[in-house]
């Protein structure tokens, strides 16, 4: 049985922001504890141990870091707390800049190192804050609605095939066979050991083509690929072949991602690739199961194949392709 789920890209982005925010929170906690528990050591490492002002500022900055840590670790509003860190970083950089102007020798070298570290932290804080803001603006609508506004669309599916992993892997690794069960693909032509050229049907009766490369290949276990160059719809995929509990079958886990462009073209492409993502990928894996288990695709009235397949295989009650159908296909 095939199980398919569409992950909401906006939710994925929000989860990533939450993870980054928690990471910053623990970093703030570590910095705050160090500055409060060992302020003299921090001042000496920083090169400002000769300053009376630093004896006051280091503990204050430590307390500020602990406040940020509490906010980042407990609040869902990671973006707000990330922006407060950015403001704090700006203040720290300004103070370090003033200190550099009044230091020389070994202390200046220490300050330069500390300034570089703070600058790196500032970049991390800024990226987290910006991503959090964008994730909030994107909202948490359905994945396909989000894709129509432009952005990534991610589909995952799993099916079980009564064949050993080595056999299922070998079938999929022969990329030229992918169009036998992926309805939107017209042709996949290998151009090298890890490179290939793909052609697929697209909206408005057009075809799209792109080059792809295999970026992960573990015999009998996994194949990962991605488009290269200036693909109209950048995409990537990963398929894993996991031995099933029965010791005979293979669980096929598929992940497909499309980077849908924005604007009118993006809406059309998203509609084509994602109007019925459950049905599309479910049908693809159903056909994979049929090809590997029976050697041919079984048709049914309830399993549309898309534009190309509807022309080649008019729907009727489920049955294998007849000899005449196969002959027509071979002569087409």
mmCIF file of C-alpha atoms in Angstrom:
data_model
loop_
_atom_site.group_PDB
_atom_site.id
_atom_site.type_symbol
_atom_site.label_atom_id
_atom_site.label_comp_id
_atom_site.label_asym_id
_atom_site.label_seq_id
_atom_site.Cartn_x
_atom_site.Cartn_y
_atom_site.Cartn_z
ATOM 1 C CA UNK A 1 0.000 0.000 0.000
ATOM 2 C CA UNK A 2 1.314 3.445 -0.893
ATOM 3 C CA UNK A 3 1.411 6.151 1.762
ATOM 4 C CA UNK A 4 1.970 9.732 0.655
ATOM 5 C CA UNK A 5 2.260 13.027 2.499
ATOM 6 C CA UNK A 6 2.901 16.577 1.319
ATOM 7 C CA UNK A 7 5.041 18.570 3.713
ATOM 8 C CA UNK A 8 4.118 22.216 4.082
ATOM 9 C CA UNK A 9 7.184 24.260 3.009
ATOM 10 C CA UNK A 10 6.165 27.133 5.299
ATOM 11 C CA UNK A 11 5.967 24.758 8.248
ATOM 12 C CA UNK A 12 9.356 23.287 7.322
ATOM 13 C CA UNK A 13 10.865 26.790 7.287
ATOM 14 C CA UNK A 14 9.299 27.583 10.655
ATOM 15 C CA UNK A 15 10.682 24.372 12.139
ATOM 16 C CA UNK A 16 14.139 25.289 10.832
ATOM 17 C CA UNK A 17 13.843 28.746 12.423
ATOM 18 C CA UNK A 18 12.862 27.126 15.733
ATOM 19 C CA UNK A 19 15.935 24.860 15.585
ATOM 20 C CA UNK A 20 18.256 27.764 14.797
ATOM 21 C CA UNK A 21 16.674 29.848 17.523
ATOM 22 C CA UNK A 22 17.249 27.131 20.098
ATOM 23 C CA UNK A 23 20.867 26.844 18.952
ATOM 24 C CA UNK A 24 21.364 30.577 19.443
ATOM 25 C CA UNK A 25 19.674 30.300 22.820
ATOM 26 C CA UNK A 26 22.167 27.734 24.083
ATOM 27 C CA UNK A 27 25.025 29.793 22.698
ATOM 28 C CA UNK A 28 23.715 32.869 24.539
ATOM 29 C CA UNK A 29 23.422 30.821 27.720
ATOM 30 C CA UNK A 30 27.046 29.700 27.458
ATOM 31 C CA UNK A 31 28.325 33.205 26.804
ATOM 32 C CA UNK A 32 26.235 34.662 29.614
ATOM 33 C CA UNK A 33 27.377 32.112 32.183
ATOM 34 C CA UNK A 34 31.030 32.631 31.218
ATOM 35 C CA UNK A 35 30.803 36.415 31.474
ATOM 36 C CA UNK A 36 29.075 36.293 34.855
ATOM 37 C CA UNK A 37 31.014 33.411 36.387
ATOM 38 C CA UNK A 38 34.491 34.370 35.172
ATOM 39 C CA UNK A 39 34.413 38.030 34.091
ATOM 40 C CA UNK A 40 38.144 38.566 34.728
ATOM 41 C CA UNK A 41 39.048 35.648 32.461
ATOM 42 C CA UNK A 42 36.759 36.942 29.719
ATOM 43 C CA UNK A 43 38.271 40.414 30.016
ATOM 44 C CA UNK A 44 41.805 39.021 29.845
ATOM 45 C CA UNK A 45 41.044 36.873 26.788
ATOM 46 C CA UNK A 46 39.372 39.832 25.120
ATOM 47 C CA UNK A 47 42.281 42.161 25.775
ATOM 48 C CA UNK A 48 40.303 44.711 27.824
ATOM 49 C CA UNK A 49 41.470 43.677 31.277
ATOM 50 C CA UNK A 50 43.157 47.062 31.745
ATOM 51 C CA UNK A 51 39.876 48.974 31.575
ATOM 52 C CA UNK A 52 37.695 50.015 34.486
ATOM 53 C CA UNK A 53 34.731 50.290 32.120
ATOM 54 C CA UNK A 54 35.129 46.640 31.100
ATOM 55 C CA UNK A 55 34.744 45.539 34.714
ATOM 56 C CA UNK A 56 31.206 46.881 34.570
ATOM 57 C CA UNK A 57 30.352 46.054 30.954
ATOM 58 C CA UNK A 58 31.327 42.375 30.857
ATOM 59 C CA UNK A 59 28.877 41.281 33.603
ATOM 60 C CA UNK A 60 26.149 43.467 32.058
ATOM 61 C CA UNK A 61 26.665 41.870 28.665
ATOM 62 C CA UNK A 62 26.564 38.462 30.381
ATOM 63 C CA UNK A 63 23.225 39.301 31.973
ATOM 64 C CA UNK A 64 21.921 40.445 28.587
ATOM 65 C CA UNK A 65 23.003 37.152 27.039
ATOM 66 C CA UNK A 66 21.104 35.186 29.682
ATOM 67 C CA UNK A 67 17.964 37.210 28.972
ATOM 68 C CA UNK A 68 18.339 36.416 25.269
ATOM 69 C CA UNK A 69 18.902 32.755 26.114
ATOM 70 C CA UNK A 70 15.691 32.597 28.122
ATOM 71 C CA UNK A 71 13.724 34.193 25.307
ATOM 72 C CA UNK A 72 15.191 32.048 22.542
ATOM 73 C CA UNK A 73 14.774 28.786 24.469
ATOM 74 C CA UNK A 74 11.253 29.349 25.783
ATOM 75 C CA UNK A 75 9.470 31.627 23.327
ATOM 76 C CA UNK A 76 8.015 30.604 19.959
ATOM 77 C CA UNK A 77 8.820 34.092 18.645
ATOM 78 C CA UNK A 78 12.424 33.278 17.764
ATOM 79 C CA UNK A 79 12.556 36.051 15.186
ATOM 80 C CA UNK A 80 11.889 38.791 17.746
ATOM 81 C CA UNK A 81 14.611 37.522 20.049
ATOM 82 C CA UNK A 82 17.016 37.039 17.135
ATOM 83 C CA UNK A 83 16.547 40.689 16.185
ATOM 84 C CA UNK A 84 17.280 41.744 19.777
ATOM 85 C CA UNK A 85 20.517 39.770 19.530
ATOM 86 C CA UNK A 86 21.378 41.631 16.326
ATOM 87 C CA UNK A 87 20.920 44.940 18.172
ATOM 88 C CA UNK A 88 23.101 43.671 21.014
ATOM 89 C CA UNK A 89 25.743 42.520 18.536
ATOM 90 C CA UNK A 90 25.806 45.981 16.979
ATOM 91 C CA UNK A 91 26.397 47.512 20.412
ATOM 92 C CA UNK A 92 29.184 45.008 21.111
ATOM 93 C CA UNK A 93 30.886 45.740 17.789
ATOM 94 C CA UNK A 94 30.714 49.471 18.481
ATOM 95 C CA UNK A 95 32.302 48.981 21.904
ATOM 96 C CA UNK A 96 35.008 46.727 20.471
ATOM 97 C CA UNK A 97 35.734 49.297 17.782
ATOM 98 C CA UNK A 98 36.292 51.980 20.427
ATOM 99 C CA UNK A 99 38.494 49.611 22.409
ATOM 100 C CA UNK A 100 40.606 48.811 19.330
ATOM 101 C CA UNK A 101 41.302 52.496 18.857
ATOM 102 C CA UNK A 102 42.887 52.645 22.315
ATOM 103 C CA UNK A 103 44.811 49.376 22.401
ATOM 104 C CA UNK A 104 48.069 48.205 20.915
ATOM 105 C CA UNK A 105 50.341 45.188 20.843
ATOM 106 C CA UNK A 106 49.099 41.917 22.318
ATOM 107 C CA UNK A 107 45.855 43.385 23.642
ATOM 108 C CA UNK A 108 45.007 44.769 20.189
ATOM 109 C CA UNK A 109 45.611 41.377 18.590
ATOM 110 C CA UNK A 110 43.291 39.773 21.131
ATOM 111 C CA UNK A 111 40.641 42.381 20.420
ATOM 112 C CA UNK A 112 40.922 41.777 16.684
ATOM 113 C CA UNK A 113 40.272 38.067 17.248
ATOM 114 C CA UNK A 114 37.308 38.725 19.528
ATOM 115 C CA UNK A 115 35.884 41.265 17.064
ATOM 116 C CA UNK A 116 36.074 38.701 14.281
ATOM 117 C CA UNK A 117 34.233 36.158 16.417
ATOM 118 C CA UNK A 118 31.518 38.656 17.345
ATOM 119 C CA UNK A 119 31.172 39.620 13.679
ATOM 120 C CA UNK A 120 30.626 35.947 12.769
ATOM 121 C CA UNK A 121 27.990 35.613 15.505
ATOM 122 C CA UNK A 122 26.328 38.782 14.210
ATOM 123 C CA UNK A 123 26.013 37.283 10.718
ATOM 124 C CA UNK A 124 24.456 34.128 12.186
ATOM 125 C CA UNK A 125 22.021 36.170 14.271
ATOM 126 C CA UNK A 126 21.084 38.319 11.276
ATOM 127 C CA UNK A 127 20.439 35.316 9.022
ATOM 128 C CA UNK A 128 18.266 33.698 11.674
ATOM 129 C CA UNK A 129 16.295 36.911 12.177
ATOM 130 C CA UNK A 130 15.747 37.387 8.435
ATOM 131 C CA UNK A 131 14.693 33.763 7.934
ATOM 132 C CA UNK A 132 12.305 33.989 10.867
ATOM 133 C CA UNK A 133 10.720 37.101 9.383
ATOM 134 C CA UNK A 134 10.313 35.466 5.981
ATOM 135 C CA UNK A 135 8.862 32.312 7.509
ATOM 136 C CA UNK A 136 6.320 34.379 9.406
ATOM 137 C CA UNK A 137 5.340 36.270 6.244
ATOM 138 C CA UNK A 138 4.980 33.027 4.290
ATOM 139 C CA UNK A 139 2.404 31.830 6.789
ATOM 140 C CA UNK A 140 1.374 28.241 7.252
ATOM 141 C CA UNK A 141 -1.040 27.591 4.386
ATOM 142 C CA UNK A 142 -1.264 24.302 2.484
ATOM 143 C CA UNK A 143 1.867 23.228 0.624
ATOM 144 C CA UNK A 144 0.385 23.540 -2.834
ATOM 145 C CA UNK A 145 -1.045 26.986 -2.168
ATOM 146 C CA UNK A 146 2.403 28.027 -0.968
ATOM 147 C CA UNK A 147 3.978 26.611 -4.093
ATOM 148 C CA UNK A 148 1.687 28.672 -6.272
ATOM 149 C CA UNK A 149 3.107 31.786 -4.704
ATOM 150 C CA UNK A 150 6.563 30.577 -5.634
ATOM 151 C CA UNK A 151 8.975 28.506 -3.577
ATOM 152 C CA UNK A 152 9.822 24.871 -2.821
ATOM 153 C CA UNK A 153 7.313 22.058 -2.990
ATOM 154 C CA UNK A 154 8.190 18.774 -1.302
ATOM 155 C CA UNK A 155 6.475 15.427 -1.778
ATOM 156 C CA UNK A 156 7.199 12.189 0.066
ATOM 157 C CA UNK A 157 5.777 8.735 -0.525
ATOM 158 C CA UNK A 158 6.369 5.126 0.440
ATOM 159 C CA UNK A 159 5.311 1.870 -1.158
ATOM 160 C CA UNK A 160 6.222 -1.782 -0.646
ATOM 161 C CA UNK A 161 7.318 -3.904 -3.597
ATOM 162 C CA UNK A 162 7.569 -7.680 -3.355
ATOM 163 C CA UNK A 163 11.089 -7.789 -4.713
ATOM 164 C CA UNK A 164 14.490 -7.680 -2.921
ATOM 165 C CA UNK A 165 16.178 -4.278 -2.461
ATOM 166 C CA UNK A 166 18.994 -5.128 -4.880
ATOM 167 C CA UNK A 167 16.510 -5.768 -7.692
ATOM 168 C CA UNK A 168 14.419 -2.649 -7.035
ATOM 169 C CA UNK A 169 17.577 -0.544 -6.774
ATOM 170 C CA UNK A 170 18.946 -1.937 -10.063
ATOM 171 C CA UNK A 171 15.671 -1.147 -11.842
ATOM 172 C CA UNK A 172 15.608 2.458 -10.607
ATOM 173 C CA UNK A 173 19.346 2.957 -11.197
ATOM 174 C CA UNK A 174 18.733 2.223 -14.886
ATOM 175 C CA UNK A 175 17.427 5.772 -15.312
ATOM 176 C CA UNK A 176 16.096 5.114 -18.783
ATOM 177 C CA UNK A 177 13.360 2.991 -17.181
ATOM 178 C CA UNK A 178 11.924 5.825 -15.072
ATOM 179 C CA UNK A 179 9.431 6.929 -17.772
ATOM 180 C CA UNK A 180 7.881 3.446 -17.673
ATOM 181 C CA UNK A 181 6.170 4.365 -14.429
ATOM 182 C CA UNK A 182 6.590 8.157 -14.003
ATOM 183 C CA UNK A 183 3.780 9.550 -16.134
ATOM 184 C CA UNK A 184 5.107 13.076 -16.690
ATOM 185 C CA UNK A 185 8.531 11.897 -17.905
ATOM 186 C CA UNK A 186 9.007 11.500 -21.651
ATOM 187 C CA UNK A 187 12.625 10.350 -21.622
ATOM 188 C CA UNK A 188 15.624 10.024 -19.324
ATOM 189 C CA UNK A 189 18.817 9.575 -21.314
ATOM 190 C CA UNK A 190 22.059 8.735 -19.466
ATOM 191 C CA UNK A 191 24.962 10.941 -20.627
ATOM 192 C CA UNK A 192 27.565 9.547 -18.256
ATOM 193 C CA UNK A 193 27.986 7.302 -15.251
ATOM 194 C CA UNK A 194 26.320 9.894 -12.973
ATOM 195 C CA UNK A 195 24.813 12.373 -15.441
ATOM 196 C CA UNK A 196 21.669 12.261 -17.544
ATOM 197 C CA UNK A 197 19.338 14.355 -19.690
ATOM 198 C CA UNK A 198 15.647 14.467 -18.772
ATOM 199 C CA UNK A 199 12.598 15.416 -20.836
ATOM 200 C CA UNK A 200 9.126 15.866 -19.373
ATOM 201 C CA UNK A 201 5.704 17.013 -20.477
ATOM 202 C CA UNK A 202 4.792 20.483 -19.234
ATOM 203 C CA UNK A 203 1.819 22.876 -19.246
ATOM 204 C CA UNK A 204 0.395 24.278 -22.489
ATOM 205 C CA UNK A 205 1.418 21.226 -24.520
ATOM 206 C CA UNK A 206 5.117 22.000 -24.133
ATOM 207 C CA UNK A 207 8.066 19.908 -23.050
ATOM 208 C CA UNK A 208 10.775 20.886 -20.581
ATOM 209 C CA UNK A 209 14.275 19.457 -20.544
ATOM 210 C CA UNK A 210 17.115 19.576 -18.059
ATOM 211 C CA UNK A 211 20.351 17.903 -17.136
ATOM 212 C CA UNK A 212 20.756 16.054 -13.860
ATOM 213 C CA UNK A 213 23.472 14.437 -11.822
ATOM 214 C CA UNK A 214 23.479 11.662 -9.242
ATOM 215 C CA UNK A 215 24.809 13.060 -5.973
ATOM 216 C CA UNK A 216 24.343 9.975 -3.810
ATOM 217 C CA UNK A 217 24.520 6.344 -4.857
ATOM 218 C CA UNK A 218 24.726 3.412 -2.438
ATOM 219 C CA UNK A 219 24.126 0.110 -4.213
ATOM 220 C CA UNK A 220 20.947 -1.537 -2.995
ATOM 221 C CA UNK A 221 20.208 1.275 -0.532
ATOM 222 C CA UNK A 222 19.869 4.801 -1.949
ATOM 223 C CA UNK A 223 19.924 6.973 -5.085
ATOM 224 C CA UNK A 224 19.859 10.784 -4.893
ATOM 225 C CA UNK A 225 19.873 13.176 -7.835
ATOM 226 C CA UNK A 226 19.378 16.861 -8.638
ATOM 227 C CA UNK A 227 18.980 19.048 -11.699
ATOM 228 C CA UNK A 228 21.979 21.040 -12.900
ATOM 229 C CA UNK A 229 22.404 24.212 -14.919
ATOM 230 C CA UNK A 230 19.542 26.618 -15.535
ATOM 231 C CA UNK A 231 16.585 24.260 -15.259
ATOM 232 C CA UNK A 232 13.181 25.923 -15.737
ATOM 233 C CA UNK A 233 11.966 24.053 -12.660
ATOM 234 C CA UNK A 234 14.953 23.096 -10.469
ATOM 235 C CA UNK A 235 14.262 19.763 -8.841
ATOM 236 C CA UNK A 236 15.839 16.991 -6.838
ATOM 237 C CA UNK A 237 14.934 13.557 -5.589
ATOM 238 C CA UNK A 238 16.011 10.807 -3.247
ATOM 239 C CA UNK A 239 14.822 7.213 -3.170
ATOM 240 C CA UNK A 240 15.753 4.750 -0.435
ATOM 241 C CA UNK A 241 15.367 0.979 -0.634
ATOM 242 C CA UNK A 242 14.734 -0.507 2.811
ATOM 243 C CA UNK A 243 14.312 -4.259 3.453
ATOM 244 C CA UNK A 244 10.728 -4.941 4.533
ATOM 245 C CA UNK A 245 9.976 -6.896 7.735
ATOM 246 C CA UNK A 246 8.879 -9.954 5.727
ATOM 247 C CA UNK A 247 12.481 -10.452 4.560
ATOM 248 C CA UNK A 248 11.410 -10.615 0.912
ATOM 249 C CA UNK A 249 9.955 -7.233 -0.038
ATOM 250 C CA UNK A 250 11.403 -3.713 -0.265
ATOM 251 C CA UNK A 251 10.041 -0.491 1.184
ATOM 252 C CA UNK A 252 10.611 2.260 -1.388
ATOM 253 C CA UNK A 253 10.815 5.707 0.233
ATOM 254 C CA UNK A 254 10.690 8.601 -2.262
ATOM 255 C CA UNK A 255 11.335 12.301 -1.684
ATOM 256 C CA UNK A 256 10.801 14.759 -4.561
ATOM 257 C CA UNK A 257 11.322 18.521 -4.390
ATOM 258 C CA UNK A 258 10.524 21.210 -6.948
ATOM 259 C CA UNK A 259 11.599 24.847 -6.758
ATOM 260 C CA UNK A 260 8.515 26.502 -8.190
ATOM 261 C CA UNK A 261 9.128 29.963 -9.750
ATOM 262 C CA UNK A 262 6.897 32.891 -8.835
ATOM 263 C CA UNK A 263 4.481 34.808 -11.026
ATOM 264 C CA UNK A 264 2.014 33.554 -13.607
ATOM 265 C CA UNK A 265 4.401 30.919 -14.952
ATOM 266 C CA UNK A 266 4.983 29.634 -11.450
ATOM 267 C CA UNK A 267 1.249 29.307 -10.872
ATOM 268 C CA UNK A 268 0.830 27.271 -14.037
ATOM 269 C CA UNK A 269 3.791 25.024 -13.265
ATOM 270 C CA UNK A 270 2.693 24.536 -9.660
ATOM 271 C CA UNK A 271 -0.790 23.635 -10.805
ATOM 272 C CA UNK A 272 0.611 21.117 -13.270
ATOM 273 C CA UNK A 273 3.040 19.510 -10.857
ATOM 274 C CA UNK A 274 0.980 19.839 -7.710
ATOM 275 C CA UNK A 275 -2.750 20.114 -8.367
ATOM 276 C CA UNK A 276 -3.193 16.524 -7.209
ATOM 277 C CA UNK A 277 0.198 15.612 -5.713
ATOM 278 C CA UNK A 278 -1.225 12.677 -3.764
ATOM 279 C CA UNK A 279 -2.739 11.136 -6.856
ATOM 280 C CA UNK A 280 0.250 11.833 -9.089
ATOM 281 C CA UNK A 281 2.980 10.320 -6.947
ATOM 282 C CA UNK A 282 0.685 7.586 -5.689
ATOM 283 C CA UNK A 283 -0.001 6.549 -9.286
ATOM 284 C CA UNK A 284 3.699 6.627 -10.156
ATOM 285 C CA UNK A 285 4.602 4.280 -7.310
ATOM 286 C CA UNK A 286 1.621 2.051 -8.017
ATOM 287 C CA UNK A 287 2.922 1.620 -11.561
ATOM 288 C CA UNK A 288 6.446 0.926 -10.242
ATOM 289 C CA UNK A 289 5.027 -1.836 -8.041
ATOM 290 C CA UNK A 290 3.088 -3.319 -10.968
ATOM 291 C CA UNK A 291 6.061 -3.254 -13.352
ATOM 292 C CA UNK A 292 8.381 -4.963 -10.859
ATOM 293 C CA UNK A 293 5.874 -7.509 -9.585
ATOM 294 C CA UNK A 294 4.033 -8.382 -12.827
ATOM 295 C CA UNK A 295 6.286 -7.062 -15.576
ATOM 296 C CA UNK A 296 3.635 -4.683 -16.922
ATOM 297 C CA UNK A 297 1.306 -1.865 -15.947
ATOM 298 C CA UNK A 298 -2.293 -2.770 -15.123
ATOM 299 C CA UNK A 299 -4.809 -0.109 -16.091
ATOM 300 C CA UNK A 300 -7.953 0.892 -14.236
ATOM 301 C CA UNK A 301 -10.640 3.524 -14.641
ATOM 302 C CA UNK A 302 -9.638 5.176 -11.380
ATOM 303 C CA UNK A 303 -5.933 5.695 -12.149
ATOM 304 C CA UNK A 304 -5.339 8.608 -14.572
ATOM 305 C CA UNK A 305 -1.891 8.741 -16.143
ATOM 306 C CA UNK A 306 -1.890 12.331 -17.337
ATOM 307 C CA UNK A 307 -1.811 13.835 -20.818
ATOM 308 C CA UNK A 308 0.545 11.405 -22.559
ATOM 309 C CA UNK A 309 -0.821 8.247 -20.966
ATOM 310 C CA UNK A 310 -4.435 9.091 -21.686
ATOM 311 C CA UNK A 311 -3.621 9.165 -25.385
ATOM 312 C CA UNK A 312 -1.597 5.968 -25.344
ATOM 313 C CA UNK A 313 -3.779 3.894 -23.023
ATOM 314 C CA UNK A 314 -7.517 4.645 -23.138
ATOM 315 C CA UNK A 315 -8.962 3.691 -19.774
ATOM 316 C CA UNK A 316 -11.063 0.552 -19.358
ATOM 317 C CA UNK A 317 -11.605 -2.065 -16.628
ATOM 318 C CA UNK A 318 -8.289 -3.175 -15.115
ATOM 319 C CA UNK A 319 -6.386 -5.541 -17.383
ATOM 320 C CA UNK A 320 -2.860 -6.049 -18.750
ATOM 321 C CA UNK A 321 -1.956 -4.433 -22.058
ATOM 322 C CA UNK A 322 -3.021 -6.553 -25.013
ATOM 323 C CA UNK A 323 -0.629 -7.662 -27.756
ATOM 324 C CA UNK A 324 -2.178 -5.084 -30.112
ATOM 325 C CA UNK A 325 -1.704 -2.311 -27.561
ATOM 326 C CA UNK A 326 1.934 -3.277 -27.121
ATOM 327 C CA UNK A 327 2.401 -3.396 -30.894
ATOM 328 C CA UNK A 328 0.873 0.068 -31.303
ATOM 329 C CA UNK A 329 3.122 1.389 -28.593
ATOM 330 C CA UNK A 330 6.219 -0.104 -30.192
ATOM 331 C CA UNK A 331 5.321 1.421 -33.558
ATOM 332 C CA UNK A 332 4.502 4.864 -32.190
#
